[in-house]
Coordinates of N, CA and C in Angstrom, one line a residue:
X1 N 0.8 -1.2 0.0 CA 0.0 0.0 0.0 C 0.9 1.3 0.0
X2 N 2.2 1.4 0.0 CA 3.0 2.0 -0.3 C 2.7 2.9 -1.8
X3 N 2.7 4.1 -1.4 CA 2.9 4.9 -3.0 C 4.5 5.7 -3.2
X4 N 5.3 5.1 -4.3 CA 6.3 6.0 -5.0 C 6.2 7.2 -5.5
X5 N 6.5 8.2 -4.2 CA 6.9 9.6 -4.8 C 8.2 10.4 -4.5
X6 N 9.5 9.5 -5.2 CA 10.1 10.0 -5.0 C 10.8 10.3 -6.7
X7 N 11.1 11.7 -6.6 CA 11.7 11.6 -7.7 C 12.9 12.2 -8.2
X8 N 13.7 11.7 -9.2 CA 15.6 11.8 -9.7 C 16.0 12.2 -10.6
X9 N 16.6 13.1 -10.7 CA 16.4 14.4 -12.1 C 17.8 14.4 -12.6
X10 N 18.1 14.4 -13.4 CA 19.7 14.1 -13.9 C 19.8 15.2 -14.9
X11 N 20.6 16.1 -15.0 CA 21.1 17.2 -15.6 C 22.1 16.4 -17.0
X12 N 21.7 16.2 -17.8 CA 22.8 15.2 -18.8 C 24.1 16.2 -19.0
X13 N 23.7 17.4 -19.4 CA 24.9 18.1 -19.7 C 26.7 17.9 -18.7
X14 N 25.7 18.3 -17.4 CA 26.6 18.6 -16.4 C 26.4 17.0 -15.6
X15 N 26.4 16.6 -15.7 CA 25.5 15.6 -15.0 C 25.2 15.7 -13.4
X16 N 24.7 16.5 -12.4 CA 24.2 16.7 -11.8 C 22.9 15.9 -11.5
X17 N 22.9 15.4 -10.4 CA 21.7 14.7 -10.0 C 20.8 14.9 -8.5
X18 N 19.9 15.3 -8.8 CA 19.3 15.7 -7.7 C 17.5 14.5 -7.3
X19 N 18.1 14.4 -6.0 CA 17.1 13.4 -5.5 C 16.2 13.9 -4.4
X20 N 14.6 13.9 -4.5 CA 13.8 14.5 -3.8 C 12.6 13.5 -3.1
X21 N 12.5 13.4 -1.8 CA 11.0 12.4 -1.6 C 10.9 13.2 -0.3
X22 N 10.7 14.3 0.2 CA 10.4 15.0 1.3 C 8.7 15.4 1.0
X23 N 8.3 15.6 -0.2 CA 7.1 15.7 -0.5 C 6.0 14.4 -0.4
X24 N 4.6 14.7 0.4 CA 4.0 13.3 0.1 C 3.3 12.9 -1.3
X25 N 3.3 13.8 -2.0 CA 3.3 13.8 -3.6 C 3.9 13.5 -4.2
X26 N 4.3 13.1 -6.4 CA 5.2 12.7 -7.1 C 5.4 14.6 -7.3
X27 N 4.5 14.9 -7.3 CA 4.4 16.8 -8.5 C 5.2 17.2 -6.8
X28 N 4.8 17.9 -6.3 CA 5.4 18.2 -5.0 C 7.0 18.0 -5.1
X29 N 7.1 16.8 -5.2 CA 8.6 16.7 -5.1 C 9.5 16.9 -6.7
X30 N 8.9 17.0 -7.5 CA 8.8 17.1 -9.0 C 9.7 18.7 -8.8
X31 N 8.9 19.2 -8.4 CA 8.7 20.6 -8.5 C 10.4 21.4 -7.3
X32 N 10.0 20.7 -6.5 CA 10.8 20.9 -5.6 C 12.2 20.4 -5.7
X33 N 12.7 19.4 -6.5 CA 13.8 18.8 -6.8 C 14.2 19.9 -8.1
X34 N 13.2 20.1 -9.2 CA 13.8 21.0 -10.4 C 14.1 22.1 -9.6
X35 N 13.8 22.9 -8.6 CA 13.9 24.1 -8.0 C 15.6 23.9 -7.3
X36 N 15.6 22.5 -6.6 CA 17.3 22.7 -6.2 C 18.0 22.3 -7.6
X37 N 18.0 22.0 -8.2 CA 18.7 21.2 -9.8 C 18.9 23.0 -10.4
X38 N 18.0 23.7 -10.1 CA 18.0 25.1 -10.9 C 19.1 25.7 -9.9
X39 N 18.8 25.5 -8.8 CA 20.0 26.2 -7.8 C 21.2 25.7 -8.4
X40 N 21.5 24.7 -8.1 CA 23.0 23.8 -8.1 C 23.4 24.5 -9.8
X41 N 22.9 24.4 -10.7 CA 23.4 24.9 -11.9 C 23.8 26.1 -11.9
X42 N 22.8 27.0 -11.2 CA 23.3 28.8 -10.9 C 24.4 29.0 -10.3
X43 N 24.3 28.3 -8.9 CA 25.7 28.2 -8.1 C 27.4 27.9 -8.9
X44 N 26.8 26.7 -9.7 CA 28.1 26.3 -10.6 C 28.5 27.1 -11.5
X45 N 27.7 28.3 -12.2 CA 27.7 28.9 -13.3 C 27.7 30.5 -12.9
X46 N 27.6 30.8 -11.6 CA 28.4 31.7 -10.9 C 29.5 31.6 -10.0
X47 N 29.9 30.1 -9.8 CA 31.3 29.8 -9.2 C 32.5 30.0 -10.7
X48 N 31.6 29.9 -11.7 CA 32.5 30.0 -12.8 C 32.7 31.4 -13.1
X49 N 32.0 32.0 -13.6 CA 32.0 33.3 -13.4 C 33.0 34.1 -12.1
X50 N 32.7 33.9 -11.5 CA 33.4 34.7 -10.2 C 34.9 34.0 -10.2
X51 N 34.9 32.8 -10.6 CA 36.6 32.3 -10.9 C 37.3 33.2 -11.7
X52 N 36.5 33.5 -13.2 CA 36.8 33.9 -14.2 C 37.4 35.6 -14.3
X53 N 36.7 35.9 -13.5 CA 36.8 37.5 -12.7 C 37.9 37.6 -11.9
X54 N 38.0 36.2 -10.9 CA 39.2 36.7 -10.1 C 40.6 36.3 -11.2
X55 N 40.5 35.1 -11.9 CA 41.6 35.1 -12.6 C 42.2 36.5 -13.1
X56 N 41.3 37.4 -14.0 CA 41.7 38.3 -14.8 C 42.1 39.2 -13.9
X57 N 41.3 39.5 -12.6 CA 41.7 40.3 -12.1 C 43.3 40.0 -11.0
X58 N 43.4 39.0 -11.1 CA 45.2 38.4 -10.9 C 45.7 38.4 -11.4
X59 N 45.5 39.3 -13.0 CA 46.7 39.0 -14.0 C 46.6 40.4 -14.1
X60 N 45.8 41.1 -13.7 CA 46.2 42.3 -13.7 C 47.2 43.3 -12.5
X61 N 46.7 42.7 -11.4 CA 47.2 43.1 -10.5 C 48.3 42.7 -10.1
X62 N 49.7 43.7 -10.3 CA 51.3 42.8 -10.0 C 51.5 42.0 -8.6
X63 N 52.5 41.5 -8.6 CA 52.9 41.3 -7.2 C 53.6 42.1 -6.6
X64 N 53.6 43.6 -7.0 CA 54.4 44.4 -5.9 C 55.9 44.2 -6.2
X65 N 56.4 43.2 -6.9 CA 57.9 43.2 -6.5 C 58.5 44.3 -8.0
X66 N 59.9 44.5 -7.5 CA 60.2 45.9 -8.4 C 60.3 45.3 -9.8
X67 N 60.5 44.0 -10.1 CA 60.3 43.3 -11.5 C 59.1 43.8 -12.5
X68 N 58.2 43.5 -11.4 CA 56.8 44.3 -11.8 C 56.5 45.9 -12.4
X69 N 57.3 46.3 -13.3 CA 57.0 47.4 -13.5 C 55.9 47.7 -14.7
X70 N 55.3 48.5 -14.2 CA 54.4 49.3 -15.2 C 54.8 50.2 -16.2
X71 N 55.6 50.8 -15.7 CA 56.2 52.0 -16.7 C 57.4 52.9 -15.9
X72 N 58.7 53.0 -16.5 CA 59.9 53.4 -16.3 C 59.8 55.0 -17.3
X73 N 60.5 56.1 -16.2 CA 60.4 57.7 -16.5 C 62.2 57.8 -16.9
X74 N 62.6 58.1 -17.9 CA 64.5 57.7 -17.7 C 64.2 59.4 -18.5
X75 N 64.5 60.1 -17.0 CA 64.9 61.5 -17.3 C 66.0 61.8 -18.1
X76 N 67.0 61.3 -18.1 CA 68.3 61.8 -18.6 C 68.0 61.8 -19.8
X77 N 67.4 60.5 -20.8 CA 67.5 59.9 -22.0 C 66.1 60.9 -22.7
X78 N 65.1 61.1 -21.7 CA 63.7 61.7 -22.1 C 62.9 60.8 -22.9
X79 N 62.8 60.1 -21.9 CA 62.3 58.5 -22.7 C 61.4 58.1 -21.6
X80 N 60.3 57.2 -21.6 CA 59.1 56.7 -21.3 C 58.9 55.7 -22.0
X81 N 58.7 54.5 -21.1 CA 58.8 52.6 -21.5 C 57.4 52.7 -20.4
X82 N 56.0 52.0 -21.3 CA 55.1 51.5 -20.9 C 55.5 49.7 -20.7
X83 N 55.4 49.6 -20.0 CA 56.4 47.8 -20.0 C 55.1 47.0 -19.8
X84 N 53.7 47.5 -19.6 CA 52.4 46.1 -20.4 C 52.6 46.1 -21.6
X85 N 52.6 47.0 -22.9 CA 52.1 47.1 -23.6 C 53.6 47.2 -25.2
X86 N 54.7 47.4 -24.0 CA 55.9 47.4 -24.7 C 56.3 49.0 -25.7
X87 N 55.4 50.1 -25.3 CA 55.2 51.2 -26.0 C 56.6 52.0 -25.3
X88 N 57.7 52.6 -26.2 CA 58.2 53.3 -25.7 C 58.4 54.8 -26.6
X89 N 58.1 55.8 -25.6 CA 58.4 57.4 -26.7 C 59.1 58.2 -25.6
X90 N 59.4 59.0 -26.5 CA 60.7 59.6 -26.1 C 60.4 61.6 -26.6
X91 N 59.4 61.3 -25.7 CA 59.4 63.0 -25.2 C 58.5 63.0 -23.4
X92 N 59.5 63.2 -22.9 CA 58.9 62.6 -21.6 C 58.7 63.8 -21.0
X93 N 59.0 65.3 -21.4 CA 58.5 66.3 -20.8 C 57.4 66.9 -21.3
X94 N 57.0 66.2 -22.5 CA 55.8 66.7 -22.5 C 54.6 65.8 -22.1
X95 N 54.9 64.7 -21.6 CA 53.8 63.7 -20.6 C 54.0 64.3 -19.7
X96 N 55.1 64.6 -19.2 CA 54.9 65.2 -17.8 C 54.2 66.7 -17.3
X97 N 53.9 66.6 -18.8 CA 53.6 68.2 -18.7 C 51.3 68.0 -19.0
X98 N 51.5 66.3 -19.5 CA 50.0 66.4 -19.6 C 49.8 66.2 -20.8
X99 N 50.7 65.4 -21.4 CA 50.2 65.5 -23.1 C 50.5 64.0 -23.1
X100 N 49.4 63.5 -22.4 CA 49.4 62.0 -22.5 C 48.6 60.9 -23.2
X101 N 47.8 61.8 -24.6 CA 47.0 61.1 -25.6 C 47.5 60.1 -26.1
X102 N 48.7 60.2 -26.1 CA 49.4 58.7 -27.2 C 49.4 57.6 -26.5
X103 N 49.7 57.5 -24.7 CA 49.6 56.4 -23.9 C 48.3 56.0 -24.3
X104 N 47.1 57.3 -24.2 CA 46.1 56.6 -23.4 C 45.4 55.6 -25.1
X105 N 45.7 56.2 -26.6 CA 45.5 55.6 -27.5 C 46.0 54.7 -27.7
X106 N 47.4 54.4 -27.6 CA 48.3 52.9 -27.1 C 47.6 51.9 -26.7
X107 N 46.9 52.5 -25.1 CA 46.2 51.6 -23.9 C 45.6 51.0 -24.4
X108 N 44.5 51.8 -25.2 CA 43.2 51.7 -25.6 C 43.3 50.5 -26.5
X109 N 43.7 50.7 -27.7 CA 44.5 49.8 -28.8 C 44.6 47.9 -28.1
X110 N 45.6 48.2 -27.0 CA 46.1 47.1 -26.6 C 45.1 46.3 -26.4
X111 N 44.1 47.1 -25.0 CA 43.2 46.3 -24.8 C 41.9 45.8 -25.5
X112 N 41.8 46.4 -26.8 CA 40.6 46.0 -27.7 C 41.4 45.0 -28.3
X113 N 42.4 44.6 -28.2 CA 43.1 43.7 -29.4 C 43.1 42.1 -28.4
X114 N 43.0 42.8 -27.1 CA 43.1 41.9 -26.2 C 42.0 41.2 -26.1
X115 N 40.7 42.0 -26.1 CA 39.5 41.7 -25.8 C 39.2 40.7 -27.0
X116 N 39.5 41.0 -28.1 CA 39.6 40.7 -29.7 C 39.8 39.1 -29.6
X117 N 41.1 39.1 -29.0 CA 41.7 37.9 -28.7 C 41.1 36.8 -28.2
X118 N 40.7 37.0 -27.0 CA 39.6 36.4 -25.7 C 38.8 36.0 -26.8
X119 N 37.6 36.6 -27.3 CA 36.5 36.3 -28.0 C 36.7 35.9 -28.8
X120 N 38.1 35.1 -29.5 CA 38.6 35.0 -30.6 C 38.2 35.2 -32.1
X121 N 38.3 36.5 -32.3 CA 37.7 37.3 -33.3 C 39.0 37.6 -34.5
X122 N 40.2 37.5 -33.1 CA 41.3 38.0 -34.4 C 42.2 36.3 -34.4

């Protein structure tokens, strides 16, 4: 006299499996099993996401040590070495004076070519 309502939902992609019989219903637990199957997928696809974030944002961020440089000012020579992007010009008093369109066009450049890359478009 026993009735079977329990029920076992298998995600084929991911293969996740989620098992439900806390309901005294088949639909009850139906319902309630897709509802944690919907979680567990969210969860895994914003653990991916938020990995994906901190990675990039680790590769941006140096380790502080003096290897790590961003950009070298060599007064004597009047020279300027962006060392991400490998850009070097050689009028460094007029960056310092504020005439820093060519870096920020450089930057700009780099990073769309970057983004380019990722999405693999180029």
């Amino acid at each position: 006299n026993k009735v079977e309502t329990k029920v076992q939902l298998t995600h084929k992609p991911s293969g996740i499996v989620v098992v439900c019989q806390v309901e005294r219903s088949q639909l009850g637990n139906k319902e309630r099993a897709m509802t944690m199957l919907r979680t567990k997928l969210y969860d895994r696809e914003l653990e991916k996401h938020l990995s994906a974030i901190a990675s990039k944002r680790k590769t941006m961020v140096s380790s502080g040590d003096r290897s790590a440089k961003i950009r070298t000012y060599n007064f004597p020579q009047s020279r300027l070495t962006d060392h991400r992007i490998g850009l070097t010009l050689y009028n460094l008093d007029a960056v310092m004076n504020g005439d820093i369109e060519e870096i920020i066009e450089q930057l700009q450049l780099a990073e769309n070519a970057e983004k380019m890359k990722g999405e693999g478009i180029v």
